[in-house]
Amino acid sequence: MNETSDSSGGSTPSSGGAGGAKSPTHAAKPAGPGQGYYAIGLALVVGLVILLGTVWLANQNFNTAVSQYPPAGNGSMAPNNPAPNTGSNNAASGGTGTNSGSGTNNPSAPLPTIDLSTRPVRGSPNAPVTIFEIADFQCPYCVQAYPTVEQVMAKYNGSVKLIFVHFPLTSIHPLAQKAAEAAECANDQGKFWEMYDSLFTTNKLEVSDLKAQAKTLGLDTAKFNTCLDSGAKAPLIQAFSNLATQNGISSTPTFIVNGQELQDRSLAGFSTAIDNVLNPPRAVINVTGRPTRGNASAPLQIVEFSDFECPYCEMAYGVVKQAEKDYGSQMSLTYMEFPLSIHPDAQKAAEAAECAYRQKPAAFWSYYDWMFTNRSLDVPSLKGYAGEIGLNTTQFNACLDGGQAAAQVSADEAQGGANGVQGTPGFFINGLPIRGYLPYEQFKAVLDRELARAKNGTAAS
């Protein structure tokens, strides 16, 4: 998890696009007025992270960016920040376009809990790349995307898994709801993907067509027809629609590739996004003159962009400390300032650490440890601690009050931004970007992979 600062001063999880120019989609209207920045409920997070092999336990939405070099199975659904839905149809060149409409919405009806860990998976369950497809079986642009998805699954066989999320735009696609229900009725008999294929390839979505397809697929038609006619799956489809809307999904199809919304739905666009996960680019961070502790020639070179007031950074602090304990001389840690505007004490806390560093390099790390364990970051507390660790308080206070370290903080922020840091914490392990907080076991998995690379002589220089 990580935090980013938006222009309104609010806190939103970070987002980013994968691929090139955004392919147009069908957009859905929001369920109600006042759509803003939504956070997914804890229960849904638990369901998602079980599936993805993570153990994040905090309110977070689907655009949480995750490690570009994750343990197998890691990923998340991740749209851009929620935006008002447009309510229009727009075609674009190349056979793609945008749809808008409203989905079903009945907040008073009891809805099932969506356990994403039990959803049908196409591809290897342990694949390192997770693709979420948020779609509508009647959406023409979803139909157009289907062959490309099939090409992607064939090209990256064993490396990619696909998970489907229902988002029928019922106001413009009257047959989409029952088609979604049909897929779930087929899922009850273990043939979700067979029905998925049939719906997208035949594009025959009348109820009679759905029943005929069930027969063709060899389903128990009596059970299927009862399921479909009763509307038994309607609450589940509604729950999916709510999940998508609450997490900023506003159009179909939307594809999320390991936590990044795909902007280019061509095969080349998918390939770029997937290749960046399987073989992520490495950044070169200039750490000259920055606070560093540990073995300077260690095979694990960790750069941390962080914010002393950020709660996820506080969580990451424990992870880093455990790593330092476990890896010892095999790692070094360099700290870079990245205070967010949403945290009122973060800027001065960053400057305080830099003022301490100017007097004694070791004093920086005293502040680092103290600020992540003592959450009193107001200026009087920052000044008081300077005296406790034996700094020249007159010099320290002049530095802090005069903003003498502000330029260094800004320089760190600029370098972070230039290397894709949008929120905190952000790590680079041998140049490999790790966006957001990872639990220790996952952080350790990345460290172990990098150690293996070093032993094989393939670590980044």
XYZ file of N, CA and C in Angstrom, residues 63-278:
648
model
N -6.596 0.668 -6.943
C -5.471 1.225 -7.677
C -4.220 1.269 -6.839
N -4.203 0.481 -5.753
C -2.970 0.310 -5.021
C -1.918 -0.298 -5.932
N -0.847 0.412 -6.147
C 0.209 -0.138 -6.968
C 1.012 -1.103 -6.132
N 1.481 -2.186 -6.799
C 2.235 -3.184 -6.074
C 3.586 -3.347 -6.728
N 4.379 -4.151 -6.113
C 5.716 -4.402 -6.633
C 5.686 -4.780 -8.106
N 6.604 -4.223 -8.880
C 6.743 -4.623 -10.275
C 7.505 -5.940 -10.384
N 7.964 -6.459 -9.257
C 8.685 -7.728 -9.253
C 8.105 -8.536 -8.113
N 6.824 -8.920 -8.197
C 6.148 -9.495 -7.046
C 6.401 -10.974 -6.907
N 6.197 -11.518 -5.699
C 6.126 -12.960 -5.572
C 5.009 -13.472 -6.468
N 5.088 -14.729 -6.836
C 4.095 -15.284 -7.755
C 2.693 -15.027 -7.248
N 1.848 -14.556 -8.137
C 0.444 -14.360 -7.802
C 0.115 -12.981 -7.312
N 1.096 -12.122 -7.125
C 0.796 -10.808 -6.580
C 0.192 -9.904 -7.646
N -0.686 -9.023 -7.251
C -1.310 -8.098 -8.181
C -2.498 -7.454 -7.516
N -3.169 -6.552 -8.199
C -4.390 -5.964 -7.673
C -5.176 -5.334 -8.795
N -6.482 -5.210 -8.607
C -7.267 -4.423 -9.532
C -6.954 -2.973 -9.257
N -6.797 -2.165 -10.287
C -6.311 -0.818 -10.041
C -6.699 0.170 -11.112
N -7.838 0.795 -10.986
C -8.194 1.814 -11.961
C -7.597 3.157 -11.596
N -7.798 4.129 -12.463
C -7.478 5.495 -12.097
C -8.453 5.954 -11.031
N -8.198 7.131 -10.451
C -9.108 7.650 -9.447
C -10.514 7.755 -10.014
N -11.542 7.475 -9.209
C -12.907 7.520 -9.713
C -13.244 8.875 -10.321
N -13.964 8.861 -11.404
C -14.396 10.090 -12.062
C -15.865 9.970 -12.393
N -16.579 11.088 -12.482
C -17.991 11.005 -12.856
C -18.133 10.293 -14.186
N -19.147 9.448 -14.294
C -19.361 8.709 -15.526
C -20.109 9.577 -16.518
N -19.837 9.382 -17.809
C -20.241 10.381 -18.787
C -21.637 10.228 -19.342
N -22.166 9.032 -19.412
C -23.509 8.857 -19.939
C -23.636 9.034 -21.432
N -22.600 8.701 -22.198
C -22.657 8.883 -23.647
C -22.015 7.710 -24.355
N -22.285 7.597 -25.666
C -21.637 6.606 -26.514
C -20.701 7.323 -27.466
N -19.474 6.873 -27.558
C -18.520 7.488 -28.472
C -17.737 6.415 -29.194
N -17.780 6.437 -30.489
C -16.949 5.524 -31.267
C -15.642 6.212 -31.591
N -14.612 5.427 -31.762
C -13.305 5.989 -32.104
C -12.705 5.175 -33.228
N -11.665 5.708 -33.821
C -11.028 5.008 -34.928
C -10.444 3.698 -34.450
N -10.326 2.763 -35.375
C -9.732 1.483 -35.032
C -10.726 0.520 -34.437
N -12.015 0.861 -34.461
C -13.016 -0.086 -34.009
C -13.221 -0.114 -32.515
N -12.651 0.838 -31.794
C -12.892 0.890 -30.363
C -13.687 2.131 -30.051
N -14.261 2.205 -28.877
C -15.063 3.355 -28.518
C -15.368 3.338 -27.048
N -16.237 4.216 -26.636
C -16.626 4.262 -25.237
C -18.119 4.075 -25.113
N -18.529 3.375 -24.086
C -19.934 3.235 -23.747
C -20.158 3.880 -22.403
N -21.314 4.439 -22.214
C -21.687 4.829 -20.873
C -23.111 4.425 -20.643
N -23.405 4.181 -19.412
C -24.742 3.801 -19.020
C -24.699 3.521 -17.549
N -25.795 3.151 -16.990
C -25.800 2.845 -15.567
C -25.990 1.357 -15.378
N -25.351 0.859 -14.341
C -25.538 -0.537 -13.996
C -26.670 -0.679 -13.012
N -26.893 -1.904 -12.599
C -27.932 -2.133 -11.600
C -27.468 -1.587 -10.267
N -28.401 -1.132 -9.480
C -28.043 -0.586 -8.176
C -29.239 -0.680 -7.252
N -29.160 -1.563 -6.299
C -30.226 -1.724 -5.322
C -29.586 -1.882 -3.957
N -29.156 -0.768 -3.353
C -28.377 -0.850 -2.120
C -29.135 -1.453 -0.957
N -30.474 -1.495 -1.040
C -31.237 -2.030 0.079
C -31.277 -3.549 0.072
N -30.978 -4.165 -1.075
C -31.039 -5.616 -1.167
C -29.812 -6.231 -0.505
N -29.998 -7.324 0.223
C -28.841 -7.998 0.815
C -27.975 -8.601 -0.283
N -26.705 -8.333 -0.237
C -25.802 -8.814 -1.269
C -24.799 -9.795 -0.686
N -24.380 -10.760 -1.479
C -23.377 -11.707 -0.991
C -22.012 -11.048 -0.890
N -21.167 -11.611 -0.059
C -19.779 -11.163 0.017
C -19.000 -11.810 -1.121
N -18.266 -11.017 -1.835
C -17.475 -11.550 -2.944
C -16.133 -12.032 -2.409
N -15.910 -13.319 -2.502
C -14.636 -13.900 -2.106
C -13.824 -14.122 -3.376
N -12.962 -13.181 -3.681
C -12.210 -13.256 -4.930
C -11.273 -14.454 -4.983
N -10.958 -15.018 -3.827
C -10.069 -16.179 -3.823
C -10.742 -17.410 -4.400
N -12.066 -17.374 -4.537
C -12.784 -18.527 -5.076
C -13.236 -18.304 -6.514
N -12.878 -17.190 -7.101
C -13.330 -16.907 -8.460
C -12.600 -17.779 -9.483
N -13.269 -18.095 -10.589
C -12.625 -18.896 -11.628
C -11.391 -18.187 -12.182
N -10.351 -18.941 -12.393
C -9.100 -18.408 -12.929
C -8.801 -19.098 -14.249
N -8.535 -18.322 -15.276
C -8.058 -18.876 -16.549
C -6.553 -18.695 -16.587
N -5.844 -19.781 -16.810
C -4.394 -19.737 -16.765
C -3.890 -20.360 -15.483
N -2.609 -20.265 -15.250
C -2.003 -20.857 -14.067
C -2.347 -20.048 -12.825
N -2.892 -20.699 -11.789
C -3.201 -19.961 -10.554
C -1.977 -19.310 -9.924
N -0.800 -19.844 -10.204
C 0.432 -19.309 -9.621
C 1.186 -18.388 -10.571
N 0.535 -17.966 -11.637
C 1.196 -17.083 -12.600
C 1.595 -15.769 -11.943
N 2.732 -15.205 -12.319
C 3.183 -13.951 -11.706
C 2.416 -12.720 -12.158
N 1.652 -12.844 -13.248
C 0.896 -11.705 -13.765
C -0.593 -11.990 -13.615
N -1.300 -11.058 -12.991
C -2.745 -11.163 -12.822
C -3.428 -10.107 -13.673
N -4.348 -10.541 -14.518
C -5.155 -9.613 -15.309
C -6.592 -9.690 -14.823
N -7.129 -8.565 -14.390
C -8.552 -8.464 -14.097
C -9.240 -7.877 -15.326
N -10.253 -8.555 -15.786
C -11.078 -8.053 -16.886
C -12.425 -7.642 -16.311
N -12.716 -6.360 -16.340
C -13.991 -5.840 -15.860
C -14.819 -5.552 -17.099
N -15.884 -6.327 -17.303
C -16.535 -6.274 -18.606
C -18.018 -6.603 -18.522
N -18.646 -6.481 -19.684
C -20.085 -6.609 -19.906
C -20.219 -7.431 -21.187
N -20.971 -8.532 -21.126
C -21.023 -9.437 -22.271
C -21.729 -8.840 -23.490
N -22.496 -7.761 -23.307
C -23.157 -7.131 -24.447
C -22.373 -5.932 -24.986
N -21.384 -5.505 -24.254
C -20.570 -4.353 -24.658
C -19.795 -4.683 -25.931
N -19.979 -3.935 -27.009
C -19.291 -4.266 -28.265
C -17.779 -4.150 -28.173
N -17.289 -3.251 -27.325
C -15.851 -3.098 -27.191
C -15.251 -4.241 -26.374
N -16.060 -4.831 -25.495
C -15.621 -6.026 -24.773
C -15.523 -7.199 -25.746
N -16.500 -7.284 -26.634
C -16.480 -8.333 -27.659
C -15.252 -8.173 -28.546
N -14.942 -6.938 -28.909
C -13.771 -6.678 -29.743
C -12.476 -7.039 -29.024
N -12.457 -6.882 -27.710
C -11.244 -7.166 -26.941
C -11.022 -8.661 -26.739
N -12.077 -9.445 -26.850
C -11.994 -10.877 -26.545
C -10.888 -11.596 -27.324
N -10.793 -11.446 -28.653
C -9.722 -12.151 -29.371
C -8.325 -11.748 -28.912
N -8.174 -10.486 -28.557
C -6.867 -10.036 -28.079
C -6.520 -10.710 -26.762
N -7.509 -10.811 -25.876
C -7.270 -11.483 -24.598
C -6.858 -12.929 -24.835
N -7.506 -13.586 -25.780
C -7.145 -14.968 -26.098
C -5.709 -15.048 -26.614
N -5.307 -14.101 -27.423
C -3.927 -14.065 -27.913
C -2.948 -13.872 -26.762
N -3.311 -13.001 -25.837
C -2.450 -12.739 -24.681
C -2.268 -14.003 -23.857
N -3.371 -14.710 -23.606
C -3.295 -15.919 -22.792
C -2.441 -16.982 -23.473
N -2.511 -17.057 -24.793
C -1.696 -18.033 -25.520
C -0.225 -17.626 -25.532
N 0.028 -16.352 -25.760
C 1.406 -15.865 -25.837
C 2.129 -16.007 -24.510
N 1.405 -15.763 -23.414
C 2.029 -15.781 -22.088
C 1.534 -16.962 -21.262
N 1.316 -18.071 -21.920
C 0.834 -19.272 -21.252
C 1.744 -19.642 -20.077
N 1.151 -19.772 -18.902
C 1.904 -20.096 -17.700
C 2.370 -18.887 -16.920
N 2.379 -17.730 -17.556
C 2.849 -16.514 -16.886
C 1.728 -15.556 -16.523
N 0.530 -15.810 -17.054
C -0.587 -14.894 -16.858
C -1.817 -15.660 -16.400
N -2.553 -15.067 -15.479
C -3.869 -15.599 -15.128
C -4.897 -14.492 -15.299
N -6.098 -14.892 -15.694
C -7.184 -13.964 -15.988
C -8.328 -14.191 -15.017
N -8.852 -13.108 -14.468
C -10.001 -13.151 -13.563
C -11.037 -12.170 -14.088
N -12.268 -12.618 -14.188
C -13.336 -11.806 -14.773
C -14.184 -11.177 -13.677
N -14.495 -9.905 -13.850
C -15.356 -9.168 -12.928
C -16.546 -8.626 -13.717
N -17.746 -8.997 -13.289
C -18.960 -8.558 -13.984
C -19.230 -7.075 -13.746
N -19.562 -6.378 -14.832
C -19.973 -4.980 -14.728
C -20.974 -4.674 -15.844
N -22.173 -5.283 -15.799
C -23.163 -5.058 -16.855
C -23.719 -3.640 -16.812
N -23.672 -2.960 -17.939
C -24.216 -1.604 -18.045
C -25.661 -1.725 -18.512
N -26.542 -1.966 -17.575
C -27.907 -2.365 -17.920
C -28.726 -1.257 -18.557
N -28.361 -0.006 -18.343
C -29.154 1.075 -18.924
C -28.997 1.161 -20.436
N -27.890 0.655 -20.952
C -27.688 0.672 -22.405
C -27.573 -0.730 -22.988
N -27.402 -1.722 -22.132
C -27.269 -3.112 -22.586
C -28.306 -3.963 -21.851
N -29.515 -4.023 -22.360
C -30.592 -4.711 -21.636
C -30.385 -6.210 -21.476
N -29.529 -6.804 -22.288
C -29.311 -8.248 -22.200
C -28.102 -8.612 -21.332
N -27.353 -7.611 -20.902
C -26.098 -7.874 -20.202
C -26.298 -8.531 -18.846
N -27.345 -8.127 -18.128
C -27.567 -8.670 -16.794
C -27.786 -10.178 -16.839
N -28.694 -10.628 -17.682
C -28.981 -12.057 -17.752
C -27.781 -12.839 -18.294
N -27.029 -12.224 -19.180
C -25.826 -12.895 -19.676
C -24.831 -13.124 -18.538
N -24.676 -12.110 -17.688
C -23.786 -12.257 -16.535
C -24.291 -13.351 -15.600
N -25.605 -13.354 -15.366
C -26.182 -14.397 -14.519
C -25.958 -15.777 -15.130
N -26.077 -15.868 -16.451
C -25.867 -17.150 -17.123
C -24.453 -17.666 -16.890
N -23.476 -16.764 -16.935
C -22.095 -17.178 -16.690
C -21.939 -17.738 -15.287
N -22.633 -17.125 -14.325
C -22.539 -17.608 -12.950
C -23.318 -18.903 -12.748
N -24.426 -19.054 -13.445
C -25.149 -20.328 -13.378
C -24.286 -21.442 -13.966
N -23.574 -21.144 -15.038
C -22.649 -22.121 -15.609
C -21.494 -22.392 -14.654
N -21.058 -21.369 -13.948
C -19.978 -21.531 -12.980
C -20.355 -22.526 -11.894
N -21.632 -22.552 -11.530
C -22.091 -23.522 -10.534
C -21.826 -24.948 -10.986
N -21.763 -25.144 -12.289
C -21.514 -26.478 -12.839
C -20.088 -26.616 -13.389
N -19.223 -25.680 -12.979
C -17.816 -25.784 -13.343
C -17.477 -25.378 -14.752
N -18.351 -24.590 -15.393
C -18.088 -24.215 -16.783
C -18.228 -22.710 -17.002
N -17.639 -21.936 -16.109
C -17.677 -20.485 -16.275
C -16.996 -20.069 -17.569
N -15.783 -20.546 -17.778
C -15.011 -20.075 -18.926
C -15.583 -20.577 -20.245
N -16.209 -21.755 -20.211
C -16.866 -22.227 -21.424
C -18.028 -21.305 -21.798
N -18.784 -20.875 -20.794
C -19.881 -19.948 -21.063
C -19.339 -18.572 -21.446
N -18.295 -18.143 -20.799
C -17.624 -16.883 -21.141
C -17.251 -16.877 -22.618
N -16.606 -17.948 -23.066
C -16.220 -18.040 -24.474
C -17.439 -18.008 -25.384
N -18.461 -18.747 -25.007
C -19.661 -18.839 -25.840
C -20.368 -17.493 -25.951
N -20.467 -16.777 -24.843
C -21.151 -15.479 -24.851
C -20.425 -14.475 -25.735
N -19.107 -14.463 -25.646
C -18.352 -13.493 -26.432
C -18.230 -13.888 -27.909
N -18.269 -15.170 -28.203
C -18.088 -15.584 -29.602
C -19.404 -15.656 -30.369
N -20.503 -15.992 -29.691
C -21.790 -16.050 -30.395
C -22.518 -14.721 -30.362
N -22.319 -13.969 -29.260
C -23.018 -12.697 -29.056
C -24.531 -12.871 -29.128
N -24.998 -14.050 -28.739
C -26.430 -14.325 -28.670
C -26.822 -14.352 -27.199
N -27.557 -13.333 -26.777
C -27.739 -13.116 -25.344
C -29.188 -13.106 -24.891
N -30.140 -13.385 -25.764
C -31.516 -13.542 -25.313
C -31.576 -14.748 -24.377
N -32.548 -14.747 -23.484
C -32.646 -15.842 -22.520
C -32.712 -17.187 -23.226
N -33.472 -17.257 -24.310
C -33.560 -18.522 -25.049
C -32.199 -18.932 -25.601
N -31.407 -17.936 -26.022
C -30.066 -18.227 -26.523
C -29.161 -18.729 -25.402
N -29.294 -18.122 -24.244
C -28.470 -18.523 -23.106
C -28.749 -19.972 -22.734
N -30.009 -20.335 -22.751
C -30.381 -21.713 -22.420
C -29.889 -22.684 -23.488
N -29.950 -22.256 -24.737
C -29.453 -23.113 -25.818
C -27.950 -23.330 -25.692
N -27.239 -22.278 -25.301
C -25.790 -22.410 -25.129
C -25.463 -23.341 -23.972
N -26.257 -23.283 -22.917
C -26.047 -24.187 -21.789
C -26.163 -25.638 -22.246
N -27.145 -25.893 -23.094
C -27.329 -27.252 -23.615
C -26.138 -27.663 -24.469
N -25.681 -26.754 -25.326
C -24.532 -27.040 -26.186
C -23.280 -27.342 -25.370
N -23.151 -26.674 -24.234
C -21.976 -26.869 -23.377
C -22.074 -28.114 -22.508
N -23.204 -28.807 -22.601
C -23.361 -30.035 -21.835
C -23.722 -29.824 -20.385
N -24.296 -28.673 -20.069
C -24.714 -28.414 -18.697
C -26.002 -29.162 -18.383
N -26.252 -29.360 -17.117
C -27.552 -29.872 -16.675
C -28.542 -28.741 -16.917
N -29.317 -28.846 -17.975
C -30.161 -27.727 -18.380
C -31.272 -27.438 -17.387
N -31.757 -28.456 -16.704
C -32.807 -28.211 -15.715
C -32.275 -27.313 -14.605
N -31.095 -27.639 -14.105
C -30.494 -26.825 -13.048
C -30.150 -25.431 -13.573
N -29.595 -25.385 -14.767
C -29.214 -24.100 -15.341
C -30.433 -23.208 -15.535
N -31.486 -23.764 -16.120
C -32.678 -22.965 -16.406
C -33.326 -22.458 -15.130
N -33.357 -23.310 -14.109
C -33.920 -22.883 -12.825
C -33.096 -21.743 -12.239
N -31.793 -21.888 -12.306
C -30.886 -20.843 -11.799
C -31.116 -19.533 -12.539
N -31.207 -19.610 -13.859
C -31.339 -18.399 -14.662
C -32.706 -17.751 -14.487
N -33.756 -18.555 -14.530
C -35.112 -18.009 -14.442
C -35.412 -17.413 -13.073
N -34.799 -17.969 -12.050
C -35.089 -17.509 -10.685
C -34.396 -16.197 -10.341
N -33.409 -15.819 -11.132
C -32.630 -14.626 -10.790
C -31.748 -14.837 -9.582
N -31.408 -16.089 -9.301
C -30.629 -16.403 -8.101
C -29.263 -15.719 -8.094
N -28.719 -15.438 -9.269
C -27.382 -14.844 -9.336
C -27.405 -13.315 -9.409
N -28.600 -12.737 -9.452
C -28.687 -11.278 -9.562
C -27.979 -10.556 -8.416
N -28.144 -11.004 -7.154
C -27.428 -10.312 -6.073
C -25.907 -10.383 -6.231
N -25.413 -11.508 -6.735
C -23.970 -11.631 -6.937
C -23.487 -10.656 -8.007
N -24.242 -10.547 -9.092
C -23.860 -9.606 -10.151
C -23.901 -8.179 -9.621
N -24.914 -7.885 -8.793
C -24.995 -6.550 -8.190
C -23.779 -6.273 -7.307
N -23.383 -7.287 -6.554
C -22.220 -7.117 -5.683
C -20.964 -6.838 -6.502
N -20.817 -7.518 -7.622
C -19.684 -7.243 -8.505
C -19.735 -5.813 -9.038
N -20.929 -5.397 -9.466
C -21.067 -4.033 -9.989
C -20.715 -3.005 -8.930
N -21.187 -3.243 -7.708
C -20.865 -2.327 -6.617
C -19.360 -2.294 -6.358
N -18.747 -3.462 -6.371
C -17.311 -3.551 -6.142
C -16.546 -2.737 -7.176
N -16.955 -2.874 -8.424
C -16.286 -2.129 -9.485
C -16.492 -0.626 -9.328
N -17.749 -0.224 -9.131
C -18.056 1.202 -9.031
C -17.376 1.846 -7.830
N -17.423 1.177 -6.700
C -16.840 1.728 -5.483
C -15.331 1.887 -5.596
N -14.743 1.173 -6.508
C -13.295 1.253 -6.664
C -12.871 1.961 -7.937
N -13.779 2.800 -8.445
C -13.393 3.705 -9.504
C -13.520 3.181 -10.911
N -13.999 1.965 -11.086
C -14.206 1.460 -12.440
C -15.421 2.165 -13.014
N -15.269 2.759 -14.180
C -16.365 3.521 -14.762
C -16.655 3.139 -16.201
N -15.978 2.142 -16.723
C -16.189 1.803 -18.122
C -15.854 0.346 -18.388
N -16.374 -0.140 -19.506
C -16.071 -1.501 -19.936
C -15.573 -1.484 -21.374
N -14.604 -2.321 -21.707
C -13.867 -3.145 -20.753
C -12.759 -2.342 -20.075
N -12.454 -2.718 -18.852
C -11.280 -2.197 -18.161
C -10.401 -3.389 -17.819
N -9.136 -3.278 -18.115
C -8.185 -4.342 -17.795
C -7.147 -3.807 -16.816
N -6.907 -4.574 -15.770
C -5.918 -4.226 -14.759
C -4.824 -5.279 -14.793
N -3.604 -4.864 -15.060
C -2.474 -5.779 -15.155
C -1.550 -5.534 -13.972
N -1.584 -6.449 -13.020
C -0.766 -6.327 -11.808
C -0.803 -4.928 -11.204
N -2.009 -4.443 -11.000
C -2.160 -3.181 -10.292
C -2.112 -1.953 -11.154
N -2.031 -2.099 -12.463
C -1.974 -0.947 -13.350
C -3.078 -1.053 -14.390
N -3.833 0.033 -14.557
C -4.859 0.038 -15.589
C -4.208 0.073 -16.961
N -4.645 -0.828 -17.824
C -4.119 -0.891 -19.177
C -4.726 0.223 -20.014
N -3.882 1.019 -20.623
C -4.354 2.121 -21.449
C -4.483 1.728 -22.917
N -3.724 0.755 -23.344
C -3.716 0.326 -24.747
C -4.108 -1.143 -24.791
N -5.309 -1.428 -25.320
C -5.822 -2.790 -25.306
C -5.382 -3.611 -26.515
N -4.454 -3.133 -27.292
C -3.918 -3.927 -28.390
C -3.017 -5.018 -27.821
N -2.673 -5.997 -28.656
C -1.752 -7.037 -28.208
C -0.427 -6.421 -27.785
N 0.016 -5.415 -28.519
C 1.272 -4.743 -28.162
C 1.159 -4.060 -26.807
N -0.005 -3.455 -26.536
C -0.205 -2.798 -25.251
C -0.184 -3.783 -24.102
N -0.890 -4.906 -24.269
C -0.851 -5.956 -23.252
C 0.577 -6.458 -23.065
N 1.259 -6.689 -24.171
C 2.607 -7.251 -24.100
C 3.559 -6.329 -23.354
N 3.460 -5.039 -23.620
C 4.322 -4.083 -22.924
C 4.078 -4.128 -21.422
N 2.806 -4.133 -21.039
C 2.468 -4.157 -19.616
C 2.950 -5.440 -18.955
N 2.736 -6.563 -19.616
C 3.126 -7.851 -19.041
C 4.644 -7.991 -18.995
N 5.308 -7.600 -20.064
C 6.773 -7.688 -20.081
C 7.394 -6.823 -18.991
N 6.770 -5.691 -18.694
C 7.284 -4.822 -17.638
C 7.123 -5.443 -16.262
N 6.178 -6.359 -16.128
C 6.037 -7.096 -14.875
C 7.052 -8.230 -14.820
N 7.148 -8.978 -15.912
C 8.037 -10.138 -15.928
C 9.510 -9.741 -15.923
